[in-house]
mmCIF file of C-alpha atoms and ligand atoms in Angstrom:
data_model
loop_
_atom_site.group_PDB
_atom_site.id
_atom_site.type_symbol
_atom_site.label_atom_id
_atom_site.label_comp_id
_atom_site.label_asym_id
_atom_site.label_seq_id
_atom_site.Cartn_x
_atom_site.Cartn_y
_atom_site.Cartn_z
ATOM 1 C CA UNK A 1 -46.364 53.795 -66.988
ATOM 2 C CA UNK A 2 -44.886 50.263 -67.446
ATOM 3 C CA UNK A 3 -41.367 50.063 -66.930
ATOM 4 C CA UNK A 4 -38.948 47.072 -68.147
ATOM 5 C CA UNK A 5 -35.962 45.991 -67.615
ATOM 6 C CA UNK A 6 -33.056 44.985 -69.854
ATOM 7 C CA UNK A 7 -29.821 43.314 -69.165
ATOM 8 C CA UNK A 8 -27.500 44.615 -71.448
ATOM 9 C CA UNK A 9 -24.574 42.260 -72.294
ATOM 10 C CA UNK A 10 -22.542 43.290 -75.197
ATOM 11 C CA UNK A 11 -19.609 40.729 -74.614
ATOM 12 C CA UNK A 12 -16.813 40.841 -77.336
ATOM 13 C CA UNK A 13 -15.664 42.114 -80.746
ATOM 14 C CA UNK A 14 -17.886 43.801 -82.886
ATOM 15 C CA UNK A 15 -21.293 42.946 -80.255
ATOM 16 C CA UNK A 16 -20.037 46.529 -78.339
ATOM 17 C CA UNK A 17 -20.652 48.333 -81.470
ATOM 18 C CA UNK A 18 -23.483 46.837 -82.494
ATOM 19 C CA UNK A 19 -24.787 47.160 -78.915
ATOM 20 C CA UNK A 20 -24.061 50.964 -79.124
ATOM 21 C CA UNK A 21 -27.066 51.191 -81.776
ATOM 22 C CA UNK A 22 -29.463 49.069 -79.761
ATOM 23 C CA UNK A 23 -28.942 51.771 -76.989
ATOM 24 C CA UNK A 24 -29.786 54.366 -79.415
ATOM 25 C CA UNK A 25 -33.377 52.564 -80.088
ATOM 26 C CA UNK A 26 -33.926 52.024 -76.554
ATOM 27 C CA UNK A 27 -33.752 55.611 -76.072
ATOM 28 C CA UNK A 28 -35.860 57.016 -78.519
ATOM 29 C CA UNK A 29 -38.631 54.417 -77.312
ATOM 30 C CA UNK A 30 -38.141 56.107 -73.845
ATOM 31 C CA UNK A 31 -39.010 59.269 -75.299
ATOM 32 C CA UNK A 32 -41.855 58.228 -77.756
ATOM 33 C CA UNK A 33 -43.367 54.796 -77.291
ATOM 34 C CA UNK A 34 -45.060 55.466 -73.554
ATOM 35 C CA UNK A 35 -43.096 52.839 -72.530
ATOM 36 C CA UNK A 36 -39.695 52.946 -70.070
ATOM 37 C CA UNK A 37 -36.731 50.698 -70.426
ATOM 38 C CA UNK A 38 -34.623 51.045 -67.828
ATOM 39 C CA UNK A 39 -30.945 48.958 -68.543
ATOM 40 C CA UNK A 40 -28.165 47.838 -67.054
ATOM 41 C CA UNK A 41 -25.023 46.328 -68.228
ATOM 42 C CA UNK A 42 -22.298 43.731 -67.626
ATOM 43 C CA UNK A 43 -19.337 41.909 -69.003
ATOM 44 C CA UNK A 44 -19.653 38.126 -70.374
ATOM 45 C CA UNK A 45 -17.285 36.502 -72.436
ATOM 46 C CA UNK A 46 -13.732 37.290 -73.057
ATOM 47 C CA UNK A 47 -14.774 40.378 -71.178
ATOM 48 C CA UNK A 48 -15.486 39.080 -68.209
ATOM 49 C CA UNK A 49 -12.605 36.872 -68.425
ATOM 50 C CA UNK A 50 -10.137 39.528 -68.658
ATOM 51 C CA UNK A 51 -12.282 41.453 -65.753
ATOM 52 C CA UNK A 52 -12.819 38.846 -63.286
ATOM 53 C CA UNK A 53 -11.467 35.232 -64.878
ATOM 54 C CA UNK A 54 -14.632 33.960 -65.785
ATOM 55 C CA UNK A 55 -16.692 33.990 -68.274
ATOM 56 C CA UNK A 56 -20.158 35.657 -66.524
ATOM 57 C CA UNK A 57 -20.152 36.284 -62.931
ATOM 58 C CA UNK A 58 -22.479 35.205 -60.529
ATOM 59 C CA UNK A 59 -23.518 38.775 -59.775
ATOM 60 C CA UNK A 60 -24.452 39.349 -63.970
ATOM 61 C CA UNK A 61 -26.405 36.185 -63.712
ATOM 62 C CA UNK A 62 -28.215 37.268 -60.746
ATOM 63 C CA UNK A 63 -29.401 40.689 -63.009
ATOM 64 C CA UNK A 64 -30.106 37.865 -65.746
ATOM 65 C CA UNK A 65 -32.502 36.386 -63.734
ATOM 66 C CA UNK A 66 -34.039 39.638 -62.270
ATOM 67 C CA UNK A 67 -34.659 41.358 -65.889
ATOM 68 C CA UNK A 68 -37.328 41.102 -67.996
ATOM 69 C CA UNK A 69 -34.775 40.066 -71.322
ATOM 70 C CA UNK A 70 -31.367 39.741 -72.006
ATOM 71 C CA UNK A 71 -30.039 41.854 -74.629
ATOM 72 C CA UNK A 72 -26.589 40.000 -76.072
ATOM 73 C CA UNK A 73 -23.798 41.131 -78.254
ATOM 74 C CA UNK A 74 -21.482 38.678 -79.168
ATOM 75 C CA UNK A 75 -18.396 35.965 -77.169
ATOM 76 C CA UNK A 76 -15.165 34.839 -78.352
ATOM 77 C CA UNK A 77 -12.353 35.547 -79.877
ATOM 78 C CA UNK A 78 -8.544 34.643 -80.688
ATOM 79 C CA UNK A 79 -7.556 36.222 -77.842
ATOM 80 C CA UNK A 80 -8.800 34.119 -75.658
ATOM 81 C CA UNK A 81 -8.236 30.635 -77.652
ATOM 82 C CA UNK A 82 -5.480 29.668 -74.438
ATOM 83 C CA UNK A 83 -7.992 30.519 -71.721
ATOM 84 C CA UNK A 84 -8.985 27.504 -69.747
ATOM 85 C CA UNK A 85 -11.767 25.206 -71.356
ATOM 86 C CA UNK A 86 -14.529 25.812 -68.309
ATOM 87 C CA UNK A 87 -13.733 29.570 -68.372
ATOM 88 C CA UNK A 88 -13.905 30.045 -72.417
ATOM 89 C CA UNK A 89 -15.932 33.296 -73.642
ATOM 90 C CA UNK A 90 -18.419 30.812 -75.045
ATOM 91 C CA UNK A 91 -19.154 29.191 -71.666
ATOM 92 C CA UNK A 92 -20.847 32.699 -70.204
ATOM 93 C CA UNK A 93 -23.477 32.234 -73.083
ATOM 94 C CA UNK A 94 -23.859 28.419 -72.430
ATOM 95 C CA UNK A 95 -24.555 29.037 -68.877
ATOM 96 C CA UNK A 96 -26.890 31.843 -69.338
ATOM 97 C CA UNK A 97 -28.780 29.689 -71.399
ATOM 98 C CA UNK A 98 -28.899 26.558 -69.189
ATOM 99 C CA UNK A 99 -29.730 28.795 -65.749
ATOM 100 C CA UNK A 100 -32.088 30.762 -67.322
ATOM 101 C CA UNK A 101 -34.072 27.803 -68.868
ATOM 102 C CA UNK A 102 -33.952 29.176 -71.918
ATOM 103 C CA UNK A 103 -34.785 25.641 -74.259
ATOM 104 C CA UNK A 104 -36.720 27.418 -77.103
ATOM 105 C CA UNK A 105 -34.000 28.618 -79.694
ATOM 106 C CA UNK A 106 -36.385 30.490 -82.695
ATOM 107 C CA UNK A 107 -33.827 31.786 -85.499
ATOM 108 C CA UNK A 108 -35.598 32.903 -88.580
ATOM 109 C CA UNK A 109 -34.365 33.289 -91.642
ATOM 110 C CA UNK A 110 -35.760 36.191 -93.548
ATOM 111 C CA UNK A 111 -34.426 37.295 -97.026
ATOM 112 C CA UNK A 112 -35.026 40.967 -97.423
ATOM 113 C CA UNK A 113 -35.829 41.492 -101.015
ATOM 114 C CA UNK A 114 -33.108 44.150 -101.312
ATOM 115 C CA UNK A 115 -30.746 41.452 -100.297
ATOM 116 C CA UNK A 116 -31.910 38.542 -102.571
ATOM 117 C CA UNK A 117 -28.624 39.368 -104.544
ATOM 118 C CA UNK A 118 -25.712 38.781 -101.835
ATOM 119 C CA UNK A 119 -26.975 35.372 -101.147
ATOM 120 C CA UNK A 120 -24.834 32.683 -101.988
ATOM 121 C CA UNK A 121 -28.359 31.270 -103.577
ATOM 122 C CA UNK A 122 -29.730 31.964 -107.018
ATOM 123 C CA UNK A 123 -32.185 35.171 -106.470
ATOM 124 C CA UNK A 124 -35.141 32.983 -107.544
ATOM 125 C CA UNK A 125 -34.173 30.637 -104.594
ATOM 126 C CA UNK A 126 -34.113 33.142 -101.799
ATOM 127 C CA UNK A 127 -36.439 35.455 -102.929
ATOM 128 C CA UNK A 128 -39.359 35.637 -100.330
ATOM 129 C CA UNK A 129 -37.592 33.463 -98.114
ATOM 130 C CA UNK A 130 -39.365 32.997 -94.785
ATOM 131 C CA UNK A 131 -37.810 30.362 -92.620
ATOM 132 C CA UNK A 132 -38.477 29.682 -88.413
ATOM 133 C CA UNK A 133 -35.696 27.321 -87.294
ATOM 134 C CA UNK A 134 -37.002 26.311 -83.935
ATOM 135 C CA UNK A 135 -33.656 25.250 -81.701
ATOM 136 C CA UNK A 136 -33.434 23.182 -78.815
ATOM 137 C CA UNK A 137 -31.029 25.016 -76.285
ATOM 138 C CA UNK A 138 -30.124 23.360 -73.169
ATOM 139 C CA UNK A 139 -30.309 20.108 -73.975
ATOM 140 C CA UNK A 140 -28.523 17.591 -76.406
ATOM 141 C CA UNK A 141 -24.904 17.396 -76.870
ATOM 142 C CA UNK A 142 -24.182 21.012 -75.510
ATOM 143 C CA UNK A 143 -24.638 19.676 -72.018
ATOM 144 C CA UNK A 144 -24.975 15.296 -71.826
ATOM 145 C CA UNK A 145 -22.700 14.041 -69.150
ATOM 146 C CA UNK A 146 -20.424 12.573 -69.007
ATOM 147 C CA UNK A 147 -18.434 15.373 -71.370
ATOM 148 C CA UNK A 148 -14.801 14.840 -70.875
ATOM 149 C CA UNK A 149 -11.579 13.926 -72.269
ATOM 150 C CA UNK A 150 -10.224 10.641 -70.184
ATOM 151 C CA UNK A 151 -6.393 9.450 -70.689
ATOM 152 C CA UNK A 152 -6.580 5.709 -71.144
ATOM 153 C CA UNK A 153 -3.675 3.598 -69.808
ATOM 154 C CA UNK A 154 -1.930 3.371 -73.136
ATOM 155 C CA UNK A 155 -1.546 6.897 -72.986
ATOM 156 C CA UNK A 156 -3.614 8.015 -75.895
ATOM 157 C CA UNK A 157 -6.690 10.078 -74.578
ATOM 158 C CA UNK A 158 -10.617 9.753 -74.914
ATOM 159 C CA UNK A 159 -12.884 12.136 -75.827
ATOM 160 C CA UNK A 160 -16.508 12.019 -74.672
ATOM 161 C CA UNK A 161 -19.862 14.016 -75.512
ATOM 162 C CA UNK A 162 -22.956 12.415 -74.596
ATOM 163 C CA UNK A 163 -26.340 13.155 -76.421
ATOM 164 C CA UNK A 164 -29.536 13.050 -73.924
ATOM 165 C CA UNK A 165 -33.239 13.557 -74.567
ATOM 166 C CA UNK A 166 -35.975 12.687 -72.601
ATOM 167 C CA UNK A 167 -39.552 12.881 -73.435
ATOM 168 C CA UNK A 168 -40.553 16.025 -72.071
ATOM 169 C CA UNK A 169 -37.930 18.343 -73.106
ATOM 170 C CA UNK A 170 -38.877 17.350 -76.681
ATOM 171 C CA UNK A 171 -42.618 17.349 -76.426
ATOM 172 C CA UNK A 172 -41.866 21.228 -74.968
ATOM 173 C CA UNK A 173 -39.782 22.424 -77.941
ATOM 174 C CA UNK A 174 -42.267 20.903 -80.496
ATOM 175 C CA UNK A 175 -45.341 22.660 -79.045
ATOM 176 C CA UNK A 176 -43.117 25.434 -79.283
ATOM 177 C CA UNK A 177 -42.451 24.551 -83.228
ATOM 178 C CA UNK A 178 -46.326 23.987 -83.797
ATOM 179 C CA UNK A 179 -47.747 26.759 -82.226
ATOM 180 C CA UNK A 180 -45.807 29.349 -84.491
ATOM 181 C CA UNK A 181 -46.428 27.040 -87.338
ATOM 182 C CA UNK A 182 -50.010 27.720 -86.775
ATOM 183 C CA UNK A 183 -49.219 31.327 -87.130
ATOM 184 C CA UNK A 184 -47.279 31.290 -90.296
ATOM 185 C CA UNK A 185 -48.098 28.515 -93.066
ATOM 186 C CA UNK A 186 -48.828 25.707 -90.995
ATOM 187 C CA UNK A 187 -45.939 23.464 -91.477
ATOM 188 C CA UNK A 188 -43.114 21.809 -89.663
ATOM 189 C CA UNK A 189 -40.232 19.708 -90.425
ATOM 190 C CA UNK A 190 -38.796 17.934 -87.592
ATOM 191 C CA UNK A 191 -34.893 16.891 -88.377
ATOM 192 C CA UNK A 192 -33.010 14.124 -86.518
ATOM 193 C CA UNK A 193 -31.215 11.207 -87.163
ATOM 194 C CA UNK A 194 -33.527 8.524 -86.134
ATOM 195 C CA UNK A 195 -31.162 6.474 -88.735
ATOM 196 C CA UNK A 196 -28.371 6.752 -86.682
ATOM 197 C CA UNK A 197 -28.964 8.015 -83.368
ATOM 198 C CA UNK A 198 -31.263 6.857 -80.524
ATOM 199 C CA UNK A 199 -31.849 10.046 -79.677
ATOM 200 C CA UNK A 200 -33.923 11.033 -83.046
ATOM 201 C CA UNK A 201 -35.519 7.820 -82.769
ATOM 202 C CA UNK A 202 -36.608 9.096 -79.466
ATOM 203 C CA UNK A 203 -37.383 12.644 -80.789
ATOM 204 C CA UNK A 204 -39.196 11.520 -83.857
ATOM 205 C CA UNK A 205 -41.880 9.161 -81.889
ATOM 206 C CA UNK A 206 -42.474 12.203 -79.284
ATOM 207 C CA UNK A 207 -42.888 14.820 -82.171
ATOM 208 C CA UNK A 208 -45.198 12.232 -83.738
ATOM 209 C CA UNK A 209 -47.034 11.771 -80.355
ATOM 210 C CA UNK A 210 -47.354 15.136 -80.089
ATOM 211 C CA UNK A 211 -48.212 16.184 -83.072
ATOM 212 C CA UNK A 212 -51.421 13.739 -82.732
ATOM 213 C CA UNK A 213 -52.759 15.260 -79.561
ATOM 214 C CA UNK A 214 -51.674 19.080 -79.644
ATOM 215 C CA UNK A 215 -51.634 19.956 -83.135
ATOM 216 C CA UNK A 216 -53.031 17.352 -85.579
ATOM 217 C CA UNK A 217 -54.250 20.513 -88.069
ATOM 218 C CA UNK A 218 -50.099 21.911 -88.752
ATOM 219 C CA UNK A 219 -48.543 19.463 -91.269
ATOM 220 C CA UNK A 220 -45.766 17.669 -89.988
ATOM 221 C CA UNK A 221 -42.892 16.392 -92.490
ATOM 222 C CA UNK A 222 -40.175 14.186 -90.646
ATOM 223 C CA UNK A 223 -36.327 15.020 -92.570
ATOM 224 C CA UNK A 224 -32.850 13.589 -91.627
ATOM 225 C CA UNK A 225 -30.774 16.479 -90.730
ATOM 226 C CA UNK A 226 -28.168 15.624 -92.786
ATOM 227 C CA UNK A 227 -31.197 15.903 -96.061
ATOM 228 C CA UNK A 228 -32.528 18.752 -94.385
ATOM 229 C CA UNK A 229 -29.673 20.571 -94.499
ATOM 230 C CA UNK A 230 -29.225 19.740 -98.250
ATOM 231 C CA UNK A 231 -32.735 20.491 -98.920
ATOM 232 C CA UNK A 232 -31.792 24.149 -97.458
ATOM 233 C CA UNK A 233 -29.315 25.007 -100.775
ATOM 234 C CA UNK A 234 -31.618 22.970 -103.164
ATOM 235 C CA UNK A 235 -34.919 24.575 -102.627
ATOM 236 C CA UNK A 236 -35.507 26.602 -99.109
ATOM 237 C CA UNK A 237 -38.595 27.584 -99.378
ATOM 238 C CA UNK A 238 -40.187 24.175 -98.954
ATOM 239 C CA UNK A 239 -39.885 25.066 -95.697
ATOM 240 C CA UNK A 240 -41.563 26.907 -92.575
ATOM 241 C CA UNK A 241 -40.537 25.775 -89.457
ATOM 242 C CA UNK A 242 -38.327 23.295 -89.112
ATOM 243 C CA UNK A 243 -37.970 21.834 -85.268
ATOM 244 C CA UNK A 244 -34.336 20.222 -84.415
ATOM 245 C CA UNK A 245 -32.132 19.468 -81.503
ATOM 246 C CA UNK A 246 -29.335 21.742 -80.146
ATOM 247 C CA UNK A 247 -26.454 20.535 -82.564
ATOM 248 C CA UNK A 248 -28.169 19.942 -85.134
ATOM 249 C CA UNK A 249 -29.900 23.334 -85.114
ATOM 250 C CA UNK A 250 -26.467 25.127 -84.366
ATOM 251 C CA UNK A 251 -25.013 23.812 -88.056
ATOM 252 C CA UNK A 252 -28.918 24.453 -89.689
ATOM 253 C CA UNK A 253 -29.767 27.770 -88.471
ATOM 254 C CA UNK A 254 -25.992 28.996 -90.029
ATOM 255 C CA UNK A 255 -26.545 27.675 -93.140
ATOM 256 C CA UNK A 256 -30.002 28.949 -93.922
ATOM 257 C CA UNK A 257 -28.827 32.493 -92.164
ATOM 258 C CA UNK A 258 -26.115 32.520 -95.091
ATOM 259 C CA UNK A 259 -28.919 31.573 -97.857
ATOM 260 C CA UNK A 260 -30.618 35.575 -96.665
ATOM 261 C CA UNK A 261 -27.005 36.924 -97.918
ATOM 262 C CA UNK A 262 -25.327 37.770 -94.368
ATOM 263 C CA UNK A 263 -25.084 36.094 -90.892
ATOM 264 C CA UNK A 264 -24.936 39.807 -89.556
ATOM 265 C CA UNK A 265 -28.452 39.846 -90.783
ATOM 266 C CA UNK A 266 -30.067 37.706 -88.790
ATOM 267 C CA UNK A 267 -31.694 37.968 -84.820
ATOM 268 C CA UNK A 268 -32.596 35.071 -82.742
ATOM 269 C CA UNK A 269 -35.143 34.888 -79.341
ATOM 270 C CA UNK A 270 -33.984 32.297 -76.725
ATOM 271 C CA UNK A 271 -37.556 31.765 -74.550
ATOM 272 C CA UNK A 272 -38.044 29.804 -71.209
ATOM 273 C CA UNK A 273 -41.493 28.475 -70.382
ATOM 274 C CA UNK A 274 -43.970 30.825 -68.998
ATOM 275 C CA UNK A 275 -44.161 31.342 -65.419
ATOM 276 C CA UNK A 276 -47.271 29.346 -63.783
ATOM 277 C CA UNK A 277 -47.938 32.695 -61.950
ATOM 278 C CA UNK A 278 -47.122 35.653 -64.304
ATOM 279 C CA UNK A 279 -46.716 33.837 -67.842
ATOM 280 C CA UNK A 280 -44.005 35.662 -68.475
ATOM 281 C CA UNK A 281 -40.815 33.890 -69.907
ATOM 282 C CA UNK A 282 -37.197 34.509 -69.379
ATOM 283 C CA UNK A 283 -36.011 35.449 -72.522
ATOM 284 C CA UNK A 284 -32.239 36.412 -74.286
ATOM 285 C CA UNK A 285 -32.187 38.235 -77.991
ATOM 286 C CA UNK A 286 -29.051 37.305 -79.544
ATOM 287 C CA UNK A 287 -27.816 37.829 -82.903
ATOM 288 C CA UNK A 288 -26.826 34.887 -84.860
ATOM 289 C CA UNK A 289 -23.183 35.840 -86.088
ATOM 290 C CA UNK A 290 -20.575 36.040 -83.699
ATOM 291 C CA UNK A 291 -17.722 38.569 -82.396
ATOM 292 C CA UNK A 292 -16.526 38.893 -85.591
ATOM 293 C CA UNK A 293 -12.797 40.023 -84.517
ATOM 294 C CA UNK A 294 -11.429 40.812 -87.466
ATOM 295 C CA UNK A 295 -13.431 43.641 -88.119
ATOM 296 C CA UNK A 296 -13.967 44.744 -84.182
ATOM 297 C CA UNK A 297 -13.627 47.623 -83.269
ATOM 298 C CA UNK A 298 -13.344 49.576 -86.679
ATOM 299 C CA UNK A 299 -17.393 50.945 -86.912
ATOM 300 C CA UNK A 300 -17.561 48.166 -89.696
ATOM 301 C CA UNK A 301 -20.237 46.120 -88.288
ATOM 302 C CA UNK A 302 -23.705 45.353 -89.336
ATOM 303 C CA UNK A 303 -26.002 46.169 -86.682
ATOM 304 C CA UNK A 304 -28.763 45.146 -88.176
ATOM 305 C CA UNK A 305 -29.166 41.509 -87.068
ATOM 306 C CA UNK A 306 -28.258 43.268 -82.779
ATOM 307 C CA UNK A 307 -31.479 45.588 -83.985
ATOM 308 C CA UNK A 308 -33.843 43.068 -85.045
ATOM 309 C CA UNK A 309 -32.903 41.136 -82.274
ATOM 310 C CA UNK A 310 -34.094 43.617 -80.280
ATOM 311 C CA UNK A 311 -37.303 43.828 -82.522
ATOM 312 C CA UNK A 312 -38.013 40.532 -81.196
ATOM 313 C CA UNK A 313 -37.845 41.434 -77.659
ATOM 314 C CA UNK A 314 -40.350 43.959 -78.145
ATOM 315 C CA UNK A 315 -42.755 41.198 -80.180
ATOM 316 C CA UNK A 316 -42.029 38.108 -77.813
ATOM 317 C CA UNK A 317 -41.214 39.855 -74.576
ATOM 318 C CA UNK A 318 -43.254 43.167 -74.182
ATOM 319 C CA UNK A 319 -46.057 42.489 -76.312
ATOM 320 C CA UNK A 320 -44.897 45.653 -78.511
ATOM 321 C CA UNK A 321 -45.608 44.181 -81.938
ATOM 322 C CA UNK A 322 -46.761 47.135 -83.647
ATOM 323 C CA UNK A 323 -43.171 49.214 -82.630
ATOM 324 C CA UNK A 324 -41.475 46.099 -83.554
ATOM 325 C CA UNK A 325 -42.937 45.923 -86.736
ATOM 326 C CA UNK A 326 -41.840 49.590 -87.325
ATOM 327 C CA UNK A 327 -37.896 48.563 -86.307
ATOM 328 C CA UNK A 328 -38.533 45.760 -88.759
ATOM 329 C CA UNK A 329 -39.587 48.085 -91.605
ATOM 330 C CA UNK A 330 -37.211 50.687 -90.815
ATOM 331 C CA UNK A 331 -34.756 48.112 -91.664
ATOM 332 C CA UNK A 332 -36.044 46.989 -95.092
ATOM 333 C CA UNK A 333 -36.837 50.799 -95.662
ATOM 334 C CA UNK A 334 -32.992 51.468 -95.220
ATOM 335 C CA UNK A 335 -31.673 48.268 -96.859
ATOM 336 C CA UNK A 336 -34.191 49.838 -100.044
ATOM 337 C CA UNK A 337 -32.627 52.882 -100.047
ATOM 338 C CA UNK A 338 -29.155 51.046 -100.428
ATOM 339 C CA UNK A 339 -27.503 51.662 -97.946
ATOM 340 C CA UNK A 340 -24.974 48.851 -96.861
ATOM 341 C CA UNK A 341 -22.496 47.460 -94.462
ATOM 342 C CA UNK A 342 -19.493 45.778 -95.472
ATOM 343 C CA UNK A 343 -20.987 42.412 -95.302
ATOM 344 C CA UNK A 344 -23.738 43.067 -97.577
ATOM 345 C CA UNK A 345 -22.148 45.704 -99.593
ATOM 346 C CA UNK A 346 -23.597 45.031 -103.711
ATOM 347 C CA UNK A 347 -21.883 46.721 -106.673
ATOM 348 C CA UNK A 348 -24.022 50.279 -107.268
ATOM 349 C CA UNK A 349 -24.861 50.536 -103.113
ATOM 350 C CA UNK A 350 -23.575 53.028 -100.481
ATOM 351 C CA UNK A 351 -21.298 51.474 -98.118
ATOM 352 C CA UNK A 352 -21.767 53.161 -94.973
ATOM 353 C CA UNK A 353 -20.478 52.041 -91.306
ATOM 354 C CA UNK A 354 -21.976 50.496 -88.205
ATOM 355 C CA UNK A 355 -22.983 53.441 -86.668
ATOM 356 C CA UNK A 356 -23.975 55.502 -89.594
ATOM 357 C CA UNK A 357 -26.823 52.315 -90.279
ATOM 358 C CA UNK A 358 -27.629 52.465 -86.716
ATOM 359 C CA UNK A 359 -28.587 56.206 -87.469
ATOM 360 C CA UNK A 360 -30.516 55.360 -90.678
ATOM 361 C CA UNK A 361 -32.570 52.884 -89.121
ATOM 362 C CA UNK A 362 -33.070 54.803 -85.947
ATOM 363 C CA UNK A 363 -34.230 57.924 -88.677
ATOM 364 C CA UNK A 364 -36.263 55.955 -90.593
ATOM 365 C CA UNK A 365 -37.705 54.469 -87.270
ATOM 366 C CA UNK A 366 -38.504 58.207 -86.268
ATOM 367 C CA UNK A 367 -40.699 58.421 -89.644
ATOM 368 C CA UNK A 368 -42.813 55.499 -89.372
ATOM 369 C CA UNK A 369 -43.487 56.318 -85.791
ATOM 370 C CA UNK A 370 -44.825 59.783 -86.279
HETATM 371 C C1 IPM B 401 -24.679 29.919 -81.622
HETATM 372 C C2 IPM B 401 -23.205 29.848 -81.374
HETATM 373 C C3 IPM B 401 -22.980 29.191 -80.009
HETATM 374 C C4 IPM B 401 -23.500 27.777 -80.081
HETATM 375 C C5 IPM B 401 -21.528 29.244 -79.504
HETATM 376 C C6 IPM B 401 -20.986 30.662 -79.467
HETATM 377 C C7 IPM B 401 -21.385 28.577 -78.173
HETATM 378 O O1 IPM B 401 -22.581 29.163 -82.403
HETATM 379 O O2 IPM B 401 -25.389 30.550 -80.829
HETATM 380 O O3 IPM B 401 -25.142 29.358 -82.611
HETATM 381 O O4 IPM B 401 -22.790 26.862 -80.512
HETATM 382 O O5 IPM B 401 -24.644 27.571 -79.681
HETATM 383 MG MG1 MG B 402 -23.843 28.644 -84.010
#
């Protein structure tokens, strides 16, 4: 019997709860799927601040790098807003995702049809949307040296980020952007801001180069971020995968999560490269939205986007697409029968809390898997 193992790391705010109702998958796939999860647990964020004064410890990291995935919650909070800058709740997700390797960010953006209606977006503009935003993750702006803040000798102070690229981390996220291209509808947009920044001009010629030798067959459309992301309220579904850099792809992947009608809707996969020897890849499942503190704590959450996060650790990770096509179904299944969170909650629909969704989709999960 295979057995894998999961690094559970709820963090802060609402991530616990939503947490709570991956657990409650994990153990019904114990008993049915033939499969064994084993999981452990550990603080990160403000959690492991107010535990141990930093934001992951070395010990978490070391069960980071021993499991198969990462299973993450959520970081952050006011709470914490005076805790030093190197020991912030965000910096235990930063550093997971730097010592782990993990550079390929894939966020889609999936409107459920049942949800066309809380978008922000005209139903006929959402409708069917089916967006891959391919993220670069550990390089970029997130972590260029130098990144400091310098006081000059008039007194006033300096602020520095630095934006770095070199060849090979973008050829690597690119073949990452056309090989799922080549699996959906063949298409990528690659945004920078060659205009601008040396960087894109960089990152356009080595998406161009690469495009020529690895995948000349997937279209490739170059886009300025800054159109890009204007193109993404105009008319989304122009697009399939779009390929950017880490900033860039932080501001891009929240806007078109908001066009599908709720950030707490929406799971992403952070992937390593495969291992020379086993081919298997480190790999984190987040969900998109944060810790969501003003609701924490109150069984308000959406747990949807912590659940189809999870769904992608069973597609990407264990090869498990046929259960993680179920969990995905279950969800739409539940979302049809109108049931809703808080966040998504429509005029005529049955608000319900975070664990009573977690039960519906975990129900409706029992159904489709007997
Ligand atoms: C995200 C978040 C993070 C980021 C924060 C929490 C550091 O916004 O995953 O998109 O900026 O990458
Ligand atoms: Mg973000």
């Amino acid at each position: 019997m295979t057995t894998h193992h999961l690094l559970l790391l709820p963090g802060d705010g609402i991530g616990v709860e939503t947490m709570a109702e991956v657990e409650r998958i994990i153990a019904f796939l114990n008993e049915k799927s033939g499969v064994t999860f084993k999981t452990e647990s550990d603080l990160v964020g403000g959690a492991a601040y107010d535990a141990h004064g930093v934001a992951i410890t070395d010990e978490a990291m070391e069960k980071a790098l021993k499991s198969d995935a990462v299973i993450f919650g959520a970081v952050g909070g006011p709470k914490w807003d005076g805790v030093p800058y190197a020991v912030r709740p965000e910096a235990g997700l930063l550093r997971l995702r730097k010592d782990l390797g993990l550079f390929a960010n894939l966020r889609p953006a999936i409107c459920y049809p049942a949800l066309a209606d809380a978008s922000s977006l005209k139903r006929e503009l959402v409708e069917g949307l089916d967006i891959m935003i391919v993220r670069e993750l550990t390089g970029g702006v997130y972590f260029g040296e130098p990144k400091e803040i310098v006081t000059l000798e008039d007194g006033q102070k300096r602020a520095v980020d630095t934006q770095i690229y070199t060849t090979h981390e973008i050829e690597r996220i690119a073949k990452v952007a056309f090989d799922l291209a080549s699996k959906r509808s063949n298409k990528v947009h690659s945004a920078e801001k060659r205009n601008v920044m040396r960087t894109g001009v960089l990152w356009n010629e080595v998406v161009t180069a690469t495009h020529k030798t690895y995948a000349p067959n997937v279209e490739l459309n170059h886009i300025l971020a800054d159109n890009c992301a204007m193109q993404l309220v105009r008319n989304p579904k122009q697009f399939d995968v779009i390929v950017t850099d880490n900033l860039f792809g932080d501001v891009l992947s929240d806007e078109a999560a908001m066009a599908t009608g709720s950030l707490g809707m929406l799971p992403s996969a952070s992937l390593g490269a495969p291992d020379p020897a086993t081919g298997k890849r480190k790999a984190l499942y987040e969900p998109v939205h944060g810790s969501a503190p003003d609701i924490a704590g109150k069984n308000l959450a959406n747990p949807i986007a912590t659940i189809a996060s999870f769904a992608m650790a069973l597609r990407y990770s264990f090869d498990m697409g046929k259960e993680a096509d179920q969990l995905e179904t279950a969800i739409a299944n539940v979302l049809d029968q109108g049931l809703r969170t808080g966040d998504i909650m429509q005029p005529g629909m049955k608000q319900v809390s975070c664990s009573d969704m977690g039960a519906a989709v975990l129900a409706e999960l029992g159904k489709l898997a007997a």
